[in-house]
Structures are given as structure tokens and as C-alpha cells.
């Protein structure tokens, strides 16, 4: 999401690349920026992005639809948006342009780790990322 595949032809050869999706990349960046504030639940963010026009690409089998909470959580963990690719467990600099800067990605990670494990809370309880991150586990042995 936020990128498109392209095929260029040069001297009779196909050169495949990944390019920024001019329509969707700004919304992906906005998703990271809004979530980094800690004021949005994943569900709120999914609604906000849907209102702004971020939908999945239609396929032959499925029509375009609103981006799901789980897809947003997955996107927040994906370092591809920083310009990296992973191949056989190793991370490499990609040839594609990054959509997100390191600082925003790191800020999202402080909220995304607990929220991604607690998507049911995010959907049903309306807890924001800040409130989830601030919940401390109970002390064992206390009553």
C-alpha cells in the first residue's frame, strides 16, 4: 500500500521497479503521522483513512474496500516504508523511495507494539495508543 509496480522497457528488456503511488502514499504517510500522536486507536484510524479515500486495490476476485485494522497494524510494523527490503531474513537498502522517516516510524513503534497485540481492545474498547502504552502489567503476588 502506497507503492505501485512499474515496468519500463529498455533496449528490448523489461525493467521492473516500485514507484510511489501518488494517490495513496500521502494517506499512508498521514496514517503513520496520526498514529504517532497517540491520539488514535487503530479502528479510529481505519475510519479516518476510509473517510479520506484510502481503500484496498480492487482485484479480479474482490472489490475495493476500506483498509482493515489488521492491515494498518501490519503496515506499521513493515520497514519497507523506510526504504528497506528483507530477503532471506536479511535487511537491505531497497531501490524504492521511503515514504516514512525513521523518527516517525520509531514513534509509531512505541504505540504499535502494544496496540497490535491488542487489536480487540482497540476495536471494542476505543483505547488510544497512548492509553494502551501506559497500561502497566499487574504485579505478581499482589492482591
XYZ file of N, CA, C and O in Angstrom:
572
model
N 0.848 -1.164 0.000
C 0.000 0.000 0.000
C 0.900 1.234 0.000
O 1.814 1.316 0.800
N 0.657 2.134 -0.929
C 1.465 3.331 -1.047
C 2.478 3.266 -2.174
O 3.130 4.252 -2.480
N 2.618 2.075 -2.754
C 3.552 1.877 -3.860
C 2.830 1.196 -5.013
O 1.833 0.519 -4.818
N 3.370 1.371 -6.212
C 2.863 0.652 -7.378
C 4.044 -0.010 -8.086
O 5.178 0.473 -8.015
N 3.760 -1.103 -8.747
C 4.773 -1.776 -9.555
C 4.779 -1.132 -10.939
O 3.733 -0.796 -11.473
N 5.961 -0.980 -11.490
C 6.062 -0.406 -12.831
C 6.963 -1.296 -13.687
O 7.829 -2.010 -13.173
N 6.762 -1.227 -14.978
C 7.579 -1.953 -15.940
C 8.040 -0.959 -16.995
O 7.225 -0.307 -17.642
N 9.339 -0.816 -17.108
C 9.921 0.020 -18.151
C 10.569 -0.901 -19.172
O 11.071 -1.972 -18.833
N 10.565 -0.479 -20.407
C 11.212 -1.256 -21.447
C 12.416 -0.464 -21.952
O 12.312 0.708 -22.290
N 13.552 -1.139 -21.959
C 14.794 -0.503 -22.377
C 15.576 -1.486 -23.233
O 15.927 -2.574 -22.771
N 15.811 -1.120 -24.478
C 16.550 -1.961 -25.425
C 15.994 -3.380 -25.479
O 16.719 -4.367 -25.423
N 14.677 -3.480 -25.521
C 14.018 -4.768 -25.643
C 13.921 -5.571 -24.353
O 13.460 -6.703 -24.367
N 14.350 -5.005 -23.237
C 14.291 -5.705 -21.956
C 13.286 -5.032 -21.034
O 13.076 -3.829 -21.100
N 12.687 -5.841 -20.184
C 11.770 -5.309 -19.177
C 12.540 -5.020 -17.903
O 13.291 -5.862 -17.415
N 12.347 -3.824 -17.374
C 12.948 -3.449 -16.102
C 11.799 -3.163 -15.146
O 11.028 -2.231 -15.355
N 11.705 -3.996 -14.112
C 10.625 -3.847 -13.136
C 11.110 -3.026 -11.955
O 12.232 -3.187 -11.493
N 10.234 -2.169 -11.474
C 10.580 -1.292 -10.361
C 9.336 -1.036 -9.508
O 8.215 -1.402 -9.883
N 9.565 -0.400 -8.385
C 8.491 0.006 -7.488
C 8.530 1.524 -7.395
O 9.588 2.111 -7.186
N 7.372 2.137 -7.568
C 7.280 3.595 -7.534
C 6.272 4.025 -6.478
O 5.378 3.261 -6.104
N 6.413 5.247 -6.046
C 5.457 5.829 -5.098
C 4.099 5.951 -5.781
O 4.011 6.425 -6.913
N 3.055 5.516 -5.109
C 1.683 5.695 -5.583
C 1.262 7.097 -5.152
O 1.033 7.355 -3.971
N 1.209 8.007 -6.105
C 0.953 9.419 -5.803
C -0.387 9.651 -5.104
O -0.531 10.607 -4.347
N -1.361 8.784 -5.337
C -2.677 8.964 -4.711
C -2.712 8.398 -3.297
O -3.342 8.981 -2.406
N -2.049 7.277 -3.066
C -2.175 6.589 -1.783
C -1.023 6.834 -0.814
O -1.202 6.738 0.393
N 0.169 7.142 -1.310
C 1.331 7.352 -0.433
C 1.111 8.487 0.578
O 1.467 8.328 1.751
N 0.514 9.610 0.187
C 0.270 10.657 1.186
C -0.667 10.185 2.306
O -0.507 10.595 3.460
N -1.599 9.292 1.983
C -2.502 8.775 3.008
C -1.795 7.770 3.911
O -2.073 7.711 5.113
N -0.873 7.008 3.358
C -0.065 6.097 4.175
C 0.792 6.909 5.136
O 0.870 6.619 6.330
N 1.416 7.956 4.620
C 2.231 8.830 5.470
C 1.377 9.473 6.555
O 1.782 9.545 7.721
N 0.193 9.916 6.189
C -0.725 10.504 7.163
C -1.084 9.494 8.249
O -1.152 9.851 9.430
N -1.288 8.239 7.872
C -1.618 7.201 8.850
C -0.519 7.094 9.891
O -0.788 7.060 11.101
N 0.731 7.048 9.456
C 1.851 6.985 10.395
C 1.890 8.228 11.275
O 2.082 8.137 12.495
N 1.719 9.394 10.674
C 1.794 10.640 11.432
C 0.678 10.748 12.463
O 0.918 11.160 13.605
N -0.531 10.374 12.088
C -1.640 10.451 13.034
C -1.476 9.449 14.170
O -1.708 9.775 15.331
N -1.055 8.242 13.838
C -0.896 7.227 14.879
C 0.257 7.578 15.813
O 0.210 7.283 17.009
N 1.273 8.251 15.289
C 2.429 8.647 16.102
C 2.036 9.651 17.190
O 2.733 9.769 18.196
N 0.915 10.343 17.004
C 0.461 11.276 18.040
C -0.038 10.535 19.266
O -0.067 11.100 20.364
N -0.464 9.283 19.099
C -1.005 8.511 20.202
C -2.461 8.808 20.488
O -3.027 8.280 21.436
N -3.084 9.635 19.676
C -4.464 10.045 19.914
C -5.494 9.219 19.151
O -6.689 9.486 19.262
N -5.045 8.234 18.375
C -5.958 7.438 17.557
C -5.855 5.968 17.921
O -4.766 5.450 18.127
N -6.995 5.297 17.971
C -6.986 3.848 18.017
C -6.796 3.358 16.585
O -6.980 4.123 15.629
N -6.470 2.100 16.440
C -6.348 1.555 15.085
C -7.696 1.623 14.366
O -7.753 1.917 13.172
N -8.768 1.379 15.096
C -10.100 1.437 14.487
C -10.462 2.861 14.069
O -11.006 3.079 12.981
N -10.150 3.839 14.932
C -10.404 5.237 14.573
C -9.604 5.631 13.337
O -10.098 6.326 12.452
N -8.370 5.168 13.306
C -7.507 5.486 12.184
C -8.029 4.855 10.895
O -8.030 5.490 9.842
N -8.505 3.618 10.970
C -9.078 2.957 9.793
C -10.274 3.748 9.276
O -10.421 3.944 8.057
N -11.106 4.222 10.182
C -12.264 5.032 9.782
C -11.822 6.349 9.138
O -12.355 6.756 8.105
N -10.839 7.005 9.759
C -10.346 8.287 9.247
C -9.753 8.120 7.847
O -10.016 8.911 6.944
N -8.975 7.071 7.666
C -8.363 6.836 6.358
C -9.403 6.484 5.305
O -9.303 6.912 4.154
N -10.423 5.735 5.702
C -11.519 5.430 4.792
C -12.261 6.695 4.373
O -12.600 6.871 3.202
N -12.485 7.592 5.344
C -13.145 8.856 5.040
C -12.319 9.707 4.071
O -12.863 10.469 3.280
N -11.016 9.569 4.152
C -10.125 10.344 3.282
C -9.844 9.651 1.951
O -9.128 10.185 1.120
N -10.358 8.424 1.787
C -10.265 7.768 0.491
C -9.231 6.674 0.360
O -8.910 6.263 -0.758
N -8.687 6.171 1.462
C -7.722 5.076 1.366
C -8.461 3.745 1.383
O -9.053 3.363 2.383
N -8.437 3.071 0.258
C -9.100 1.774 0.102
C -8.111 0.794 -0.499
O -7.132 1.184 -1.127
N -8.385 -0.486 -0.330
C -7.555 -1.512 -0.957
C -7.762 -1.447 -2.468
O -8.772 -0.937 -2.960
N -6.809 -1.978 -3.186
C -6.952 -2.033 -4.638
C -7.940 -3.136 -4.995
O -7.895 -4.215 -4.419
N -8.804 -2.894 -5.962
C -9.702 -3.971 -6.392
C -8.916 -5.044 -7.137
O -7.908 -4.755 -7.785
N -9.372 -6.270 -7.007
C -8.767 -7.374 -7.749
C -9.855 -8.045 -8.566
O -11.030 -7.664 -8.482
N -9.485 -9.062 -9.297
C -10.467 -9.797 -10.089
C -11.486 -10.492 -9.183
O -12.636 -10.683 -9.575
N -11.065 -10.833 -7.971
C -11.947 -11.557 -7.051
C -12.611 -10.687 -5.992
O -13.627 -11.075 -5.431
N -12.000 -9.555 -5.679
C -12.538 -8.710 -4.604
C -12.635 -7.259 -5.040
O -11.705 -6.726 -5.640
N -13.714 -6.608 -4.669
C -13.821 -5.174 -4.962
C -12.961 -4.364 -3.979
O -12.520 -4.878 -2.954
N -12.749 -3.125 -4.291
C -12.043 -2.219 -3.389
C -12.832 -2.103 -2.091
O -14.062 -2.061 -2.101
N -12.123 -2.064 -0.969
C -12.805 -1.938 0.317
C -11.948 -1.124 1.273
O -10.769 -0.897 1.023
N -12.556 -0.697 2.372
C -11.836 0.083 3.379
C -10.673 -0.746 3.920
O -10.758 -1.967 4.026
N -9.590 -0.074 4.251
C -8.421 -0.751 4.794
C -8.745 -1.222 6.208
O -9.272 -0.465 7.024
N -8.439 -2.468 6.492
C -8.777 -3.071 7.786
C -7.797 -2.653 8.878
O -6.676 -2.218 8.614
N -8.240 -2.834 10.110
C -7.398 -2.570 11.276
C -6.149 -3.449 11.223
O -5.042 -2.983 11.483
N -6.320 -4.713 10.870
C -5.161 -5.612 10.830
C -4.175 -5.201 9.739
O -2.962 -5.330 9.927
N -4.653 -4.711 8.615
C -3.757 -4.251 7.545
C -2.972 -3.026 8.003
O -1.781 -2.893 7.703
N -3.609 -2.129 8.734
C -2.916 -0.954 9.247
C -1.860 -1.374 10.262
O -0.722 -0.892 10.228
N -2.203 -2.291 11.159
C -1.238 -2.783 12.137
C -0.055 -3.437 11.441
O 1.102 -3.229 11.823
N -0.317 -4.199 10.402
C 0.747 -4.848 9.625
C 1.624 -3.788 8.956
O 2.855 -3.898 8.946
N 1.015 -2.765 8.407
C 1.735 -1.692 7.743
C 2.671 -0.984 8.730
O 3.822 -0.671 8.395
N 2.214 -0.780 9.957
C 3.021 -0.087 10.956
C 4.271 -0.865 11.355
O 5.219 -0.291 11.869
N 4.281 -2.161 11.162
C 5.449 -2.978 11.501
C 6.392 -3.180 10.310
O 7.479 -3.733 10.471
N 6.008 -2.739 9.134
C 6.737 -3.042 7.908
C 7.805 -1.986 7.611
O 7.508 -0.840 7.281
N 9.061 -2.402 7.685
C 10.179 -1.483 7.448
C 10.371 -1.145 5.962
O 11.203 -0.316 5.614
N 9.576 -1.745 5.102
C 9.590 -1.408 3.680
C 9.305 0.079 3.498
O 9.868 0.718 2.603
N 8.457 0.639 4.368
C 8.087 2.055 4.268
C 9.250 2.979 4.615
O 9.197 4.172 4.344
N 10.321 2.430 5.204
C 11.544 3.188 5.484
C 12.547 3.094 4.336
O 13.604 3.715 4.384
N 12.230 2.256 3.336
C 13.123 2.097 2.202
C 13.953 0.830 2.254
O 14.930 0.701 1.523
N 13.573 -0.111 3.121
C 14.313 -1.367 3.254
C 13.518 -2.526 2.667
O 12.291 -2.493 2.639
N 14.246 -3.560 2.246
C 13.625 -4.811 1.835
C 14.272 -5.929 2.641
O 15.429 -5.826 3.054
N 13.527 -6.992 2.874
C 14.051 -8.150 3.576
C 14.079 -9.317 2.602
O 13.084 -9.608 1.937
N 15.237 -9.971 2.532
C 15.410 -11.113 1.651
C 16.152 -12.189 2.426
O 17.249 -11.950 2.936
N 15.509 -13.358 2.542
C 16.071 -14.491 3.280
C 16.520 -14.083 4.678
O 17.600 -14.437 5.141
N 15.673 -13.303 5.342
C 15.925 -12.909 6.722
C 16.906 -11.763 6.905
O 17.129 -11.324 8.027
N 17.489 -11.263 5.842
C 18.428 -10.148 5.910
C 17.773 -8.884 5.367
O 17.044 -8.937 4.388
N 18.055 -7.766 6.015
C 17.500 -6.493 5.575
C 18.521 -5.753 4.719
O 19.696 -5.679 5.063
N 18.038 -5.208 3.604
C 18.889 -4.482 2.665
C 18.237 -3.148 2.329
O 17.020 -2.995 2.412
N 19.071 -2.190 1.904
C 18.531 -0.943 1.376
C 17.798 -1.272 0.088
O 18.342 -1.956 -0.782
N 16.559 -0.797 -0.015
C 15.792 -1.022 -1.229
C 16.114 0.022 -2.277
O 16.744 1.036 -1.996
N 15.659 -0.229 -3.490
C 15.821 0.753 -4.561
C 14.622 1.688 -4.612
O 14.601 2.615 -5.407
N 13.629 1.433 -3.758
C 12.423 2.269 -3.749
C 12.589 3.421 -2.758
O 13.396 3.366 -1.831
N 11.820 4.449 -2.977
C 11.840 5.629 -2.119
C 11.070 5.358 -0.832
O 10.002 4.750 -0.849
N 11.607 5.803 0.282
C 10.919 5.657 1.570
C 9.743 6.630 1.632
O 9.821 7.752 1.128
N 8.667 6.186 2.253
C 7.513 7.068 2.474
C 7.594 7.688 3.861
O 7.169 8.818 4.077
N 8.161 6.946 4.803
C 8.191 7.354 6.206
C 9.631 7.618 6.636
O 10.543 6.893 6.241
N 9.827 8.621 7.490
C 11.158 8.880 8.037
C 11.376 8.023 9.290
O 10.431 7.525 9.890
N 12.633 7.855 9.656
C 12.998 6.997 10.788
C 12.338 7.439 12.097
O 11.895 6.609 12.887
N 12.278 8.729 12.329
C 11.735 9.246 13.580
C 10.244 8.915 13.718
O 9.795 8.465 14.777
N 9.482 9.135 12.667
C 8.043 8.834 12.711
C 7.825 7.339 12.888
O 6.985 6.919 13.686
N 8.590 6.520 12.169
C 8.458 5.070 12.292
C 8.755 4.627 13.717
O 8.019 3.818 14.300
N 9.817 5.162 14.306
C 10.180 4.805 15.680
C 9.089 5.214 16.663
O 8.764 4.469 17.595
N 8.508 6.390 16.474
C 7.434 6.846 17.359
C 6.220 5.932 17.252
O 5.601 5.576 18.251
N 5.879 5.521 16.048
C 4.757 4.607 15.848
C 5.025 3.286 16.560
O 4.122 2.696 17.144
N 6.279 2.829 16.546
C 6.599 1.549 17.177
C 6.351 1.574 18.680
O 5.992 0.556 19.268
N 6.513 2.728 19.313
C 6.262 2.802 20.755
C 4.797 2.552 21.068
O 4.473 2.045 22.135
N 3.920 2.899 20.136
C 2.494 2.673 20.331
C 2.020 1.395 19.660
O 1.119 0.730 20.135
N 2.612 1.053 18.522
C 2.115 -0.065 17.719
C 2.343 -1.410 18.377
O 1.525 -2.306 18.238
N 3.439 -1.579 19.094
C 3.721 -2.891 19.686
C 2.596 -3.334 20.612
O 2.028 -4.402 20.422
N 2.196 -2.529 21.612
C 1.094 -2.995 22.455
C -0.246 -2.982 21.729
O -1.070 -3.856 21.939
N -0.449 -2.022 20.854
C -1.746 -1.927 20.181
C -1.950 -3.069 19.202
O -3.055 -3.567 19.048
N -0.890 -3.478 18.531
C -1.021 -4.560 17.560
C -1.315 -5.883 18.251
O -1.936 -6.759 17.682
N -0.870 -6.021 19.486
C -1.204 -7.227 20.237
C -2.614 -7.132 20.803
O -3.167 -8.118 21.237
N -3.165 -5.935 20.837
C -4.455 -5.716 21.493
C -5.465 -5.106 20.546
O -6.155 -4.167 20.903
N -5.548 -5.619 19.324
C -6.473 -5.019 18.365
C -7.912 -5.172 18.818
O -8.754 -4.342 18.506
N -8.226 -6.211 19.583
C -9.588 -6.349 20.089
C -9.908 -5.190 21.024
O -11.001 -4.635 20.991
N -8.954 -4.797 21.854
C -9.172 -3.633 22.713
C -9.363 -2.393 21.867
O -10.233 -1.584 22.122
N -8.542 -2.257 20.846
C -8.614 -1.067 20.002
C -9.966 -0.962 19.324
O -10.521 0.116 19.216
N -10.482 -2.109 18.872
C -11.753 -2.083 18.151
C -12.937 -1.908 19.092
O -13.861 -1.186 18.803
N -12.924 -2.593 20.210
C -14.107 -2.587 21.050
C -14.040 -1.577 22.181
O -15.032 -0.985 22.535
N -12.836 -1.397 22.762
C -12.727 -0.524 23.924
C -12.478 0.913 23.592
O -12.639 1.785 24.435
N -12.059 1.187 22.379
C -11.796 2.563 21.999
C -10.584 3.146 22.686
O -10.472 4.349 22.819
N -9.660 2.295 23.146
C -8.465 2.804 23.785
C -7.530 3.382 22.735
O -7.365 2.817 21.665
N -6.916 4.511 23.054
C -5.949 5.085 22.132
C -4.611 4.411 22.343
O -4.386 3.721 23.330
N -3.703 4.633 21.423
C -2.375 4.044 21.549
C -1.686 4.533 22.815
O -0.997 3.784 23.486
N -1.880 5.802 23.172
C -1.281 6.324 24.401
C -1.803 5.582 25.616
O -1.055 5.236 26.515
N -3.110 5.341 25.663
C -3.668 4.677 26.839
C -3.233 3.225 26.917
O -2.990 2.701 27.997
N -3.096 2.550 25.776
C -2.635 1.162 25.783
C -1.184 1.107 26.241
O -0.812 0.275 27.060
N -0.359 2.021 25.748
C 1.054 2.019 26.100
C 1.266 2.346 27.570
O 2.251 1.941 28.165
N 0.333 3.064 28.178
C 0.505 3.464 29.569
C 0.019 2.412 30.564
O 0.255 2.540 31.754
N -0.670 1.378 30.067
C -1.154 0.340 30.974
C 0.021 -0.523 31.393
O 0.719 -1.077 30.572
N 0.247 -0.622 32.697
C 1.340 -1.464 33.157
C 0.771 -2.792 33.609
O -0.336 -2.876 34.117
N 1.541 -3.865 33.442
C 1.036 -5.182 33.829
C 0.908 -5.263 35.349
O 1.627 -4.592 36.069
N -0.021 -6.090 35.848
C -0.191 -6.208 37.284
C 1.047 -6.855 37.917
O 1.746 -7.642 37.280
N 1.336 -6.465 39.145
C 2.462 -7.039 39.864
C 2.047 -8.394 40.382
O 0.998 -8.544 41.010
N 2.854 -9.406 40.117
C 2.542 -10.759 40.575
C 2.571 -10.820 42.090
O 3.426 -10.230 42.748
N 1.648 -11.528 42.640
C 1.589 -11.723 44.078
C 0.824 -10.644 44.807
O 0.582 -10.742 46.006
N 0.438 -9.559 44.125
C -0.332 -8.516 44.806
C -1.808 -8.868 44.740
O -2.269 -9.537 43.846
N -2.552 -8.453 45.721
C -3.975 -8.737 45.771
C -4.794 -7.498 45.720
O -4.382 -6.429 45.960
